[in-house]
PDB file of C-alpha atoms and ligand atoms in Angstrom:
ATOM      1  CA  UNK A   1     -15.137  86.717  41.164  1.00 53.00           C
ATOM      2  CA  UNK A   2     -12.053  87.167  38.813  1.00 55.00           C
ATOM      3  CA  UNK A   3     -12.784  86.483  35.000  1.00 56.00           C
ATOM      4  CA  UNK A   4     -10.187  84.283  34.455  1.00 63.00           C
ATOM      5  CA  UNK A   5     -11.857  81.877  36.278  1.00 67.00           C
ATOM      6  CA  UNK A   6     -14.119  81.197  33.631  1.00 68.00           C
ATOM      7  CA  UNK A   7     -12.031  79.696  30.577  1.00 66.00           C
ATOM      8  CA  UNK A   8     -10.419  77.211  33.410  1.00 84.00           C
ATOM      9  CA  UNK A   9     -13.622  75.862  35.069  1.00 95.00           C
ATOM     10  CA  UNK A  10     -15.610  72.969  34.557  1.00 97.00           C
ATOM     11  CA  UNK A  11     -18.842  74.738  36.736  1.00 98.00           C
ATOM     12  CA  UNK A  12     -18.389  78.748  37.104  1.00 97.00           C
ATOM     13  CA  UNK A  13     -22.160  79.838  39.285  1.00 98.00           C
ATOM     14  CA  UNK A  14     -21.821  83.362  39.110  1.00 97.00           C
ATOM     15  CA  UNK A  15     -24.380  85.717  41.092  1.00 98.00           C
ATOM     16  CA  UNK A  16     -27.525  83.135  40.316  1.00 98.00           C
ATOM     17  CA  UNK A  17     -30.251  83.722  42.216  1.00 98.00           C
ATOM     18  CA  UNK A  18     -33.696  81.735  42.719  1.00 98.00           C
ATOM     19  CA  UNK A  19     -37.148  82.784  44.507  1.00 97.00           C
ATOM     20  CA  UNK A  20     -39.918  80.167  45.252  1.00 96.00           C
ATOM     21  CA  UNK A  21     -43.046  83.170  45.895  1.00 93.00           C
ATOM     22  CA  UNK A  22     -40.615  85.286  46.973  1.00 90.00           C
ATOM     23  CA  UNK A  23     -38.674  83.311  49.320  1.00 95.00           C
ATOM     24  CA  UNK A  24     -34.912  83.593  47.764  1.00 96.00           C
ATOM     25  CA  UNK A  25     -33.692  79.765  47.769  1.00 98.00           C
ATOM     26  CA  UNK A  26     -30.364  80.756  46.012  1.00 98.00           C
ATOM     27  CA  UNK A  27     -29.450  84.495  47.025  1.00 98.00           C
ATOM     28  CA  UNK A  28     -26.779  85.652  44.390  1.00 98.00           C
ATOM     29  CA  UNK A  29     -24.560  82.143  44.862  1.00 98.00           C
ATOM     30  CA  UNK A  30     -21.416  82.487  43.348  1.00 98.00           C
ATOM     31  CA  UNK A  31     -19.329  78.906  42.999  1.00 98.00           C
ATOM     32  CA  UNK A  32     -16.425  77.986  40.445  1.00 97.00           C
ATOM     33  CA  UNK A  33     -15.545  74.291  40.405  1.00 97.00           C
ATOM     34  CA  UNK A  34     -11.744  73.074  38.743  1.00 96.00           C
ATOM     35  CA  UNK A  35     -11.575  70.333  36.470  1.00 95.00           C
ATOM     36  CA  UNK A  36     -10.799  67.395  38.366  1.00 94.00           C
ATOM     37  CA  UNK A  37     -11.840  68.671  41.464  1.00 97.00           C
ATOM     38  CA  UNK A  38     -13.996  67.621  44.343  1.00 98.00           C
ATOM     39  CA  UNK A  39     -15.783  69.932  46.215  1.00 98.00           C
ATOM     40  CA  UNK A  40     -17.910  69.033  49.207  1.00 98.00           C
ATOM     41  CA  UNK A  41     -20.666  71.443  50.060  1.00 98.00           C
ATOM     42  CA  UNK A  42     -22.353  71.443  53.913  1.00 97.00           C
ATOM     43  CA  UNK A  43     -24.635  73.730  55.196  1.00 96.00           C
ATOM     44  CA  UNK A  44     -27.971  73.845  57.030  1.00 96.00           C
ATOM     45  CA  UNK A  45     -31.298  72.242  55.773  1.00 95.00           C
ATOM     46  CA  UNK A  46     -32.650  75.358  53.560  1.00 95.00           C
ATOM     47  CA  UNK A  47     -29.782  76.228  52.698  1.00 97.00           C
ATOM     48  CA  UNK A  48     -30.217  75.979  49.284  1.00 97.00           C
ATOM     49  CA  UNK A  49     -27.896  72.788  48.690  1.00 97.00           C
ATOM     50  CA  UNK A  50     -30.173  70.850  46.520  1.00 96.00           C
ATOM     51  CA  UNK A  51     -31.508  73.939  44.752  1.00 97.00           C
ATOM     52  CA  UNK A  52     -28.186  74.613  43.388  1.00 98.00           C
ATOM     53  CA  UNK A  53     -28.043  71.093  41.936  1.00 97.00           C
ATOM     54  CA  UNK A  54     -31.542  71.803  40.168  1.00 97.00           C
ATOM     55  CA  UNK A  55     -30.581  74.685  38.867  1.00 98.00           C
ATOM     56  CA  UNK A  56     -27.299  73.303  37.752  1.00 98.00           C
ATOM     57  CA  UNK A  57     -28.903  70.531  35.774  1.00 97.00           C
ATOM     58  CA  UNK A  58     -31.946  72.827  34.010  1.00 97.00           C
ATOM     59  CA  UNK A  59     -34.415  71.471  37.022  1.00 97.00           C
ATOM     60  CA  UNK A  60     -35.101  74.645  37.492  1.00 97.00           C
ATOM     61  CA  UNK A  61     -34.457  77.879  35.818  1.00 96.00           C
ATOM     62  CA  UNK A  62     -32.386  80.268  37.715  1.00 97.00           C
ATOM     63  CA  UNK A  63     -33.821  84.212  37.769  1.00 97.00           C
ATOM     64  CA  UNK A  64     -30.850  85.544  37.896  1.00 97.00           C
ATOM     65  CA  UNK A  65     -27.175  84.793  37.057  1.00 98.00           C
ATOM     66  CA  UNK A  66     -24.819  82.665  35.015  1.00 97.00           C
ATOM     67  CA  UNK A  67     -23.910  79.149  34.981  1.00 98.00           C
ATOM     68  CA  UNK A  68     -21.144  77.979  32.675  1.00 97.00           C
ATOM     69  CA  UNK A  69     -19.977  74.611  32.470  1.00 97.00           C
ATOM     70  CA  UNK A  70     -16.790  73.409  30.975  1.00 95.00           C
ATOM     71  CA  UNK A  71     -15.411  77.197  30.483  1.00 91.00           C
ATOM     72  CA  UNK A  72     -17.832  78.474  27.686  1.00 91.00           C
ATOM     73  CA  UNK A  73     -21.255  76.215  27.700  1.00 96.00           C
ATOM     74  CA  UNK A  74     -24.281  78.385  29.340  1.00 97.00           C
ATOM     75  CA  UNK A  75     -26.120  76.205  31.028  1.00 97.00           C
ATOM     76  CA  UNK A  76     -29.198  78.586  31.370  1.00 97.00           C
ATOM     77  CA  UNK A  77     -30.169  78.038  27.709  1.00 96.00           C
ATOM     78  CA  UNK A  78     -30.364  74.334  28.141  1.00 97.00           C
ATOM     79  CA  UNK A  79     -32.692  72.047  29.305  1.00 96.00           C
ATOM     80  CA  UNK A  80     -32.975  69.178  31.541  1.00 95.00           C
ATOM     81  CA  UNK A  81     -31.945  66.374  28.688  1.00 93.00           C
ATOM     82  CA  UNK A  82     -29.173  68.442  26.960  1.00 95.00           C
ATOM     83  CA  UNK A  83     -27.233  69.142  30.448  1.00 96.00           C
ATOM     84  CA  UNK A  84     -27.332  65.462  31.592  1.00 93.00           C
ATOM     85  CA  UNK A  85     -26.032  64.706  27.245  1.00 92.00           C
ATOM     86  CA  UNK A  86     -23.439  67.218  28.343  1.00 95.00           C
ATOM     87  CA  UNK A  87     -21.845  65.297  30.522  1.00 95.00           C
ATOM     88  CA  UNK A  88     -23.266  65.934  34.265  1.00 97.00           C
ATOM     89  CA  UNK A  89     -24.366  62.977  36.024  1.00 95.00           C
ATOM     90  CA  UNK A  90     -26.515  63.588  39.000  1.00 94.00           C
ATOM     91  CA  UNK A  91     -27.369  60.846  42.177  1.00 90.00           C
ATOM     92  CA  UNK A  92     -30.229  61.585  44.162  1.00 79.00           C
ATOM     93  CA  UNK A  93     -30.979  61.002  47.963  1.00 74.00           C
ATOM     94  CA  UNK A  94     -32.901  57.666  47.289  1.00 74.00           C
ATOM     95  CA  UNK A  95     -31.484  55.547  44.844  1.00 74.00           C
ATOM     96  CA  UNK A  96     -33.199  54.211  42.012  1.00 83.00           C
ATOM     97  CA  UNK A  97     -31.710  51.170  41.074  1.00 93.00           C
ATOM     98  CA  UNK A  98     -34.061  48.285  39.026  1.00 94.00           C
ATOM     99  CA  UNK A  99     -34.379  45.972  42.365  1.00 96.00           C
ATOM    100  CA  UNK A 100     -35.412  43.253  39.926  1.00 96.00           C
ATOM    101  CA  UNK A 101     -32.350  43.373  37.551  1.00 96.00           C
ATOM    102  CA  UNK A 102     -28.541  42.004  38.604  1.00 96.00           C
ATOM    103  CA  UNK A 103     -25.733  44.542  39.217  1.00 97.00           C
ATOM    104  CA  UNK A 104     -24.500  43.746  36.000  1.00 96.00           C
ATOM    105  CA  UNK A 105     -27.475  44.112  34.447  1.00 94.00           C
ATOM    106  CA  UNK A 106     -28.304  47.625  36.098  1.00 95.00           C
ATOM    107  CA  UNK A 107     -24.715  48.538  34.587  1.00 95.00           C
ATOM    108  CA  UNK A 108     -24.975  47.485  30.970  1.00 93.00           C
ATOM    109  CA  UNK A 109     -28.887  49.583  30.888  1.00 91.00           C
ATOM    110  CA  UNK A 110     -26.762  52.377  31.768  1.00 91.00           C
ATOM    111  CA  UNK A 111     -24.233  51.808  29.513  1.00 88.00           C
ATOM    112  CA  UNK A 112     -26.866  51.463  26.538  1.00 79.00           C
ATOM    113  CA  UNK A 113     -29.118  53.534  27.875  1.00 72.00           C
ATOM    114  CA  UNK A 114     -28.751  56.818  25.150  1.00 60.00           C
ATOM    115  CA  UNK A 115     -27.340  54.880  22.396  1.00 60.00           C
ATOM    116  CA  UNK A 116     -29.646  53.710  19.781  1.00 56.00           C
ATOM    117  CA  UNK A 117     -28.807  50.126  20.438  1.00 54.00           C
ATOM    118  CA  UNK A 118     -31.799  47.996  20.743  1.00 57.00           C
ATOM    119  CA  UNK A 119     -31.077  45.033  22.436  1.00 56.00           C
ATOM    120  CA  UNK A 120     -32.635  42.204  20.450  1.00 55.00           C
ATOM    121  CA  UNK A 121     -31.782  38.395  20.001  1.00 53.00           C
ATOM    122  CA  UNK A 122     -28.479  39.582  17.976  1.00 57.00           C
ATOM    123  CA  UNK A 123     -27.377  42.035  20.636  1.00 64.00           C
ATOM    124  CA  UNK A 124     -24.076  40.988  21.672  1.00 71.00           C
ATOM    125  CA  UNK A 125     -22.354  43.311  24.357  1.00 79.00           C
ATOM    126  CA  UNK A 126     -18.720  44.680  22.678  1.00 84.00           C
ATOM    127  CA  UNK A 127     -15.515  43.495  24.357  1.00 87.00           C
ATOM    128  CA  UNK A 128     -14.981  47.237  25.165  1.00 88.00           C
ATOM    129  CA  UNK A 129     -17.908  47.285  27.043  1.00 90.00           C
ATOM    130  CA  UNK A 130     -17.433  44.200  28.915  1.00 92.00           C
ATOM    131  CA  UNK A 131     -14.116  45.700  30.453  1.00 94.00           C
ATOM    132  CA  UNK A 132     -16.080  49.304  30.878  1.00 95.00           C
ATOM    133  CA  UNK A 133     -18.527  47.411  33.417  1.00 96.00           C
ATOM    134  CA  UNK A 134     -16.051  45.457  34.721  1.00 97.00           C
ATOM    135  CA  UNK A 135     -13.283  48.432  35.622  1.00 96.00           C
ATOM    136  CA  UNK A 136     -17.034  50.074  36.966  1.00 97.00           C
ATOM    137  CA  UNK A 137     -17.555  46.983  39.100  1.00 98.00           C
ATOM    138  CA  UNK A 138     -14.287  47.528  40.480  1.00 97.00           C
ATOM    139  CA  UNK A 139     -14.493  51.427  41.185  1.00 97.00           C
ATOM    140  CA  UNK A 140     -17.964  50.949  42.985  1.00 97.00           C
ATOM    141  CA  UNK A 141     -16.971  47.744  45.378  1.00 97.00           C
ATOM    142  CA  UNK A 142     -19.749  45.308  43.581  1.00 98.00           C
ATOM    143  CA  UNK A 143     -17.522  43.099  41.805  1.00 98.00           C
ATOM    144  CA  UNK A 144     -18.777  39.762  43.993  1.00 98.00           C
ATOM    145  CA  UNK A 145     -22.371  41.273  43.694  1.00 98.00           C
ATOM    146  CA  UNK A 146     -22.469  40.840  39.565  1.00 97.00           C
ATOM    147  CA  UNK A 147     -24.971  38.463  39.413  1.00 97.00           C
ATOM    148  CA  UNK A 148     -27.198  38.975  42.233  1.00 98.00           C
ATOM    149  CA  UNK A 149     -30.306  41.030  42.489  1.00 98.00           C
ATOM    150  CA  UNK A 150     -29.788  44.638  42.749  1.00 97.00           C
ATOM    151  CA  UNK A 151     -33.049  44.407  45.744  1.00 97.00           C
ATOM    152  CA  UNK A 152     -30.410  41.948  47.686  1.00 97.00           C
ATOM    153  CA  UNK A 153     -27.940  45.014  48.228  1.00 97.00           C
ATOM    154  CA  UNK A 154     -27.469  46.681  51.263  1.00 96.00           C
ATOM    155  CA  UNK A 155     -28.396  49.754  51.039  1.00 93.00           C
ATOM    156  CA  UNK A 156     -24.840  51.566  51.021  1.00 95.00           C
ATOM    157  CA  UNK A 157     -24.403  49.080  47.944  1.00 96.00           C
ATOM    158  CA  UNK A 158     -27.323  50.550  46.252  1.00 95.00           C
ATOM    159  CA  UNK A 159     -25.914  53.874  46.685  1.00 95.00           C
ATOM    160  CA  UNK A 160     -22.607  52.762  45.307  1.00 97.00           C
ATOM    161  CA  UNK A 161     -24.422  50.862  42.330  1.00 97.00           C
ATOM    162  CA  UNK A 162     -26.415  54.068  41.032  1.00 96.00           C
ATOM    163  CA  UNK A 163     -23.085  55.714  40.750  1.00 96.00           C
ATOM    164  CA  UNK A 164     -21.805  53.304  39.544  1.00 97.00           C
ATOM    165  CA  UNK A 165     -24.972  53.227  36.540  1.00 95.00           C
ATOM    166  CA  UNK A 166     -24.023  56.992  36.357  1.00 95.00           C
ATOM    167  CA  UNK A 167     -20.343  56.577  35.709  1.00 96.00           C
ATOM    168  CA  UNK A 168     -21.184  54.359  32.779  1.00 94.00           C
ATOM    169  CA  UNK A 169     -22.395  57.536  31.364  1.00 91.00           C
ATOM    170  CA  UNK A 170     -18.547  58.863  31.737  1.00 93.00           C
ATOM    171  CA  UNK A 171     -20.113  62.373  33.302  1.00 95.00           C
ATOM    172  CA  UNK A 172     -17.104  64.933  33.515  1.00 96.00           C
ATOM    173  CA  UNK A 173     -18.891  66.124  36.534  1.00 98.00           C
ATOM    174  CA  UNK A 174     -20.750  64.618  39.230  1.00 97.00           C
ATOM    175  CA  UNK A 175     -23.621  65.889  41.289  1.00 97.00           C
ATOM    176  CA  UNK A 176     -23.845  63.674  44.700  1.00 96.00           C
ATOM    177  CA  UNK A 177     -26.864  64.702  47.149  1.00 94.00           C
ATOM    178  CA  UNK A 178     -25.995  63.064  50.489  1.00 94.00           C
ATOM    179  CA  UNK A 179     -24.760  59.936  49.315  1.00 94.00           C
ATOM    180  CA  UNK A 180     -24.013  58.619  53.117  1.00 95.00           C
ATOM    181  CA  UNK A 181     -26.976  58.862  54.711  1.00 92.00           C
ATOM    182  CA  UNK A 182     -28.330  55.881  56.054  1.00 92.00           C
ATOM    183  CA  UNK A 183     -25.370  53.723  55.382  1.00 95.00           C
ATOM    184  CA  UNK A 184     -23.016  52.304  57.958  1.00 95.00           C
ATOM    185  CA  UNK A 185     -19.739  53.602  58.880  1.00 96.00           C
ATOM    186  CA  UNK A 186     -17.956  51.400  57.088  1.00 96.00           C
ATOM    187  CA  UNK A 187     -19.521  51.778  53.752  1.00 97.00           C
ATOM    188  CA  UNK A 188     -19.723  55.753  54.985  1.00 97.00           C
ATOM    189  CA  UNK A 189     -15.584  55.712  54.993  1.00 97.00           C
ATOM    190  CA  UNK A 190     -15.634  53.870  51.786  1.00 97.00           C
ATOM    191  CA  UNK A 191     -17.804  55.993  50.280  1.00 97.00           C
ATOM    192  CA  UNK A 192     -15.165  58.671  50.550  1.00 97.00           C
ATOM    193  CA  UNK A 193     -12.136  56.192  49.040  1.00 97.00           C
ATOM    194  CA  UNK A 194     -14.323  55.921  46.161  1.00 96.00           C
ATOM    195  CA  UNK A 195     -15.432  59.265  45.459  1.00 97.00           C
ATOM    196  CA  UNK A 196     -11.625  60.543  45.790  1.00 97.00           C
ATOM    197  CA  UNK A 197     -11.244  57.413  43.469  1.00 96.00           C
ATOM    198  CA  UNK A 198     -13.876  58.701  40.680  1.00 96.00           C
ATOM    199  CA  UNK A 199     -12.331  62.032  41.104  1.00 96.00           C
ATOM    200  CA  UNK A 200      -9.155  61.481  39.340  1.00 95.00           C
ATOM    201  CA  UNK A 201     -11.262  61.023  36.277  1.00 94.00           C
ATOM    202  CA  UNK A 202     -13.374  63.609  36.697  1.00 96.00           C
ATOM    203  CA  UNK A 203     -15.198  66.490  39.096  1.00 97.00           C
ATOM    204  CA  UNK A 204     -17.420  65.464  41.920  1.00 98.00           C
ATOM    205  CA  UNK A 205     -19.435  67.989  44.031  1.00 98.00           C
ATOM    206  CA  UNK A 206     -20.872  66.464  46.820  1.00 98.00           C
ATOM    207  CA  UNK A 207     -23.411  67.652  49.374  1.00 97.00           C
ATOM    208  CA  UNK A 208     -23.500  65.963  52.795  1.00 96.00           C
ATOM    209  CA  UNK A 209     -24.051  66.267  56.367  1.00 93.00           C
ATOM    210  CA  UNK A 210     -21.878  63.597  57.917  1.00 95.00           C
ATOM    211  CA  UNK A 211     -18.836  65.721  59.201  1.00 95.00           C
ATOM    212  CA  UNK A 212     -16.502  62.907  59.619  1.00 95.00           C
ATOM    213  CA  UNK A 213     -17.138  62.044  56.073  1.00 97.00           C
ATOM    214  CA  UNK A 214     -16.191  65.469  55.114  1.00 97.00           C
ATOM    215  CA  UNK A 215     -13.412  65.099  56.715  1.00 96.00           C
ATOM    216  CA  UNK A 216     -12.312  62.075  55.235  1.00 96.00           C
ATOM    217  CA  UNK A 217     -12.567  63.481  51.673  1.00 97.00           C
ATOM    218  CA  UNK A 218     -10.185  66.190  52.781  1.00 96.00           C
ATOM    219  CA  UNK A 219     -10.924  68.482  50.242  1.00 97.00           C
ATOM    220  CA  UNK A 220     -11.974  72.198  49.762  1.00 98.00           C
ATOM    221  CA  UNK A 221     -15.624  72.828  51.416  1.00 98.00           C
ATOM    222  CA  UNK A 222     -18.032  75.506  50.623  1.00 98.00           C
ATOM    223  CA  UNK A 223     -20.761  76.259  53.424  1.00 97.00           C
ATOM    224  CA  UNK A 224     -23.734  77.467  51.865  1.00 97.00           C
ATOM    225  CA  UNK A 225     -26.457  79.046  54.352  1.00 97.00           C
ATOM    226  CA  UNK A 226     -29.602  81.431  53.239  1.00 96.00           C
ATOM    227  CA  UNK A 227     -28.779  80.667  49.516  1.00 98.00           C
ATOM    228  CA  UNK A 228     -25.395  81.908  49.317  1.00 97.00           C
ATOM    229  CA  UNK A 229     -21.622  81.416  50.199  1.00 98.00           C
ATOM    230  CA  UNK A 230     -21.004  81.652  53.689  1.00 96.00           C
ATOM    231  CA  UNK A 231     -17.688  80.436  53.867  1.00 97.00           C
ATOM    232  CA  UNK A 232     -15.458  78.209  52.023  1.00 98.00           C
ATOM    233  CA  UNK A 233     -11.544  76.442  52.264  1.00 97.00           C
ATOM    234  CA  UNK A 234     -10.242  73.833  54.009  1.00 97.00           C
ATOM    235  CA  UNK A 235     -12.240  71.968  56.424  1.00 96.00           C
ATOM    236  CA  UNK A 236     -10.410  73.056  59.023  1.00 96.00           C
ATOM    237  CA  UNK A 237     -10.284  76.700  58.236  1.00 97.00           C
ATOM    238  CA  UNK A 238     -14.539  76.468  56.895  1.00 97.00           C
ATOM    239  CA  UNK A 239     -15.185  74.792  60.849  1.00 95.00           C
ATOM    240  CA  UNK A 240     -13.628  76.903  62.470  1.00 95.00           C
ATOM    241  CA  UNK A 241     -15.649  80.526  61.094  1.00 96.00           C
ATOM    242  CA  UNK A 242     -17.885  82.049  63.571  1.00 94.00           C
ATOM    243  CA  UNK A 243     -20.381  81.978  60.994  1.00 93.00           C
ATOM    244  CA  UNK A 244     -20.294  78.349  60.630  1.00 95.00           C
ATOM    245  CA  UNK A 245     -20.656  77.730  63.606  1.00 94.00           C
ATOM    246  CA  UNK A 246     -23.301  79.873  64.831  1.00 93.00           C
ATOM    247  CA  UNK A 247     -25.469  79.172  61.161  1.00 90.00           C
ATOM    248  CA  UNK A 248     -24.382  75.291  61.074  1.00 92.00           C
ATOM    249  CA  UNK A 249     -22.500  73.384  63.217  1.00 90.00           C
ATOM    250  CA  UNK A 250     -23.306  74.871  66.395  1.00 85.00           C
ATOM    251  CA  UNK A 251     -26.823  74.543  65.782  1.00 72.00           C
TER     252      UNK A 251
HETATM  253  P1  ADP B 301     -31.090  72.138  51.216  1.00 72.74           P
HETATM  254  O1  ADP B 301     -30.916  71.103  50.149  1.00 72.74           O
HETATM  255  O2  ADP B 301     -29.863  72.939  51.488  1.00 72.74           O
HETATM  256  O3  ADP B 301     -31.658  71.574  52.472  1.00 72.74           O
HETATM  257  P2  ADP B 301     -33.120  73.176  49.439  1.00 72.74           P
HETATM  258  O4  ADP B 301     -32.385  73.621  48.242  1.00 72.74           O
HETATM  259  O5  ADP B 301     -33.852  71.886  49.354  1.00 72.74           O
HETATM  260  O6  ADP B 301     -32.164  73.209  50.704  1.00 72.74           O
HETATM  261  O7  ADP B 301     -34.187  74.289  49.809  1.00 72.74           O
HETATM  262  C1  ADP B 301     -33.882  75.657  49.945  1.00 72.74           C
HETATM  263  C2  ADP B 301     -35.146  76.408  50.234  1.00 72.74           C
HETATM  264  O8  ADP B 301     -35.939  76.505  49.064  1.00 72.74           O
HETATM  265  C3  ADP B 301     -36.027  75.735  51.297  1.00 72.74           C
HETATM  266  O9  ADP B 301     -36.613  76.752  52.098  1.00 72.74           O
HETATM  267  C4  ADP B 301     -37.063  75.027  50.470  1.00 72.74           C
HETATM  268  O10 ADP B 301     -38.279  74.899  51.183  1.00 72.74           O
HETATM  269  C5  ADP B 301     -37.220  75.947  49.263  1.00 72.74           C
HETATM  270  N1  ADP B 301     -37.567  75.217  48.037  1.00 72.74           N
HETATM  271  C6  ADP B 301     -36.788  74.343  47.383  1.00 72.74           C
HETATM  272  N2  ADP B 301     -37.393  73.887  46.261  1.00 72.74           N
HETATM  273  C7  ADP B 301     -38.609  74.500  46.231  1.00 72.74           C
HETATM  274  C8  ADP B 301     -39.724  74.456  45.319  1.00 72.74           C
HETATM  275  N3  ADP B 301     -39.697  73.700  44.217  1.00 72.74           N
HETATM  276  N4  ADP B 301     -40.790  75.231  45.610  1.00 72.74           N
HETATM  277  C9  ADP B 301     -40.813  76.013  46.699  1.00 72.74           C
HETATM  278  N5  ADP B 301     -39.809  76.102  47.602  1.00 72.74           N
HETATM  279  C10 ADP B 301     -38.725  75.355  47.374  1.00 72.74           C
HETATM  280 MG1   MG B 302     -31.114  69.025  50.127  1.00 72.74          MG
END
């Protein structure tokens, strides 16, 4: 890995390494994300995918290695809270959406949510604010949803609410763990219109499985396999390596 790459990065992994008793989940992974970029990651179950998100956001302590984020900010000496104040959102598998609240509702926690506003009788949500959720609504497709019960979603609309919550924390980079799974196709190729969407605003690195969805995004891949690079480019040039396909897609 060049040097240079540092300064201009918004995530530089360099040579970070994990072991679970001995068991390396992340096997000297070196990964350097632009600003503004999305990067989808694929790769076998094992292959260390979600580890490198934990690791990322302080979930768990890497052994070995660096992590910078945004050029010069070492992630290893920060924990869990600090990264996510930081500015990197993260979206689990499952989302975790409050069923019993409206979309709107779910938004404007988020948008609150680390501010020291206490929302009492006199709480009276800023015109800026307003317009935040509102260009929000737009970005994740729930617009006609705003008043109805975040359990009424489908689930694809779920999904695209609890990144929607996560944008309202206006992350410069976002972690997405298989974010089509169980939806349909149509929210699947709408997932990746929005996610190229979010990315002009900021970097996304998405994990996921779904190969047509990967190819939708049309962007860089890395494959990751046995904790560490195994190949990375173009979609085209990342499905086509012998390794790939013998370690992933031919499997
Ligand atoms: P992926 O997301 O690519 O499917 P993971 O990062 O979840 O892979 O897992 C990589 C490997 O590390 C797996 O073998 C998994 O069992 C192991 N692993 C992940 N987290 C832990 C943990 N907290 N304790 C022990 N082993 C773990
Ligand atoms: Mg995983």
């Amino acid at each position: 890995m060049i040097p240079d790459e540092k300064p201009a990065s918004v995530l530089y992994l360099n040579n970070v390494s994990v072991s679970f008793d001995g068991f390396k989940a992340l096997n000297a992974l070196s990964i350097v994300i632009a600003p503004g970029e999305l990067r989808a990651i694929i790769g076998p179950n094992g292959a260390g995918k979600t580890t490198m998100m934990d690791v990322i956001t302080g979930k768990t302590r890497p052994d070995e290695g660096e992590i910078f984020f945004d050029g010069h900010v070492d992630l290893t000496k920060r924990d869990e809270a600090e990264i996510a104040q930081l500015g990197i959102g993260r979206k689990f598998q499952k989302p975790t959406v409050f069923e019993s609240h409206t979309v709107w509702d779910n938004l404007e926690l988020a948008l609150n949510r680390d501010r020291r506003v206490f929302p009492t009788l006199f709480y009276r949500l800023s015109g800026e604010d307003r317009a935040r959720i509102e260009e929000i609504l737009d970005t994740v497709r729930l617009g006609h949803r705003r008043n109805d019960l975040a359990a009424n979603l489908s689930h694809g609309q779920k999904q695209w609410l609890e990144i929607g919550m996560l944008l309202a924390q206006g992350p410069k980079l976002l972690l997405v763990d298989e974010p089509v799974a169980g939806m349909t196709d149509a929210e699947t190729s709408e997932t990746a219109i929005l996610l190229k969407e979010i990315a002009k605003t900021r970097s996304v690195m998405v994990v996921e499985h779904d190969m047509g969805f990967i190819r939708d995004l049309d962007v860089r891949v890395t494959c990751l396999a046995e904790g560490s690079v195994l190949a990375e480019g173009s979609i085209d040039f990342v499905s086509s390596d012998p390794q790939v396909i013998e370690n992933y897609l031919g499997r």
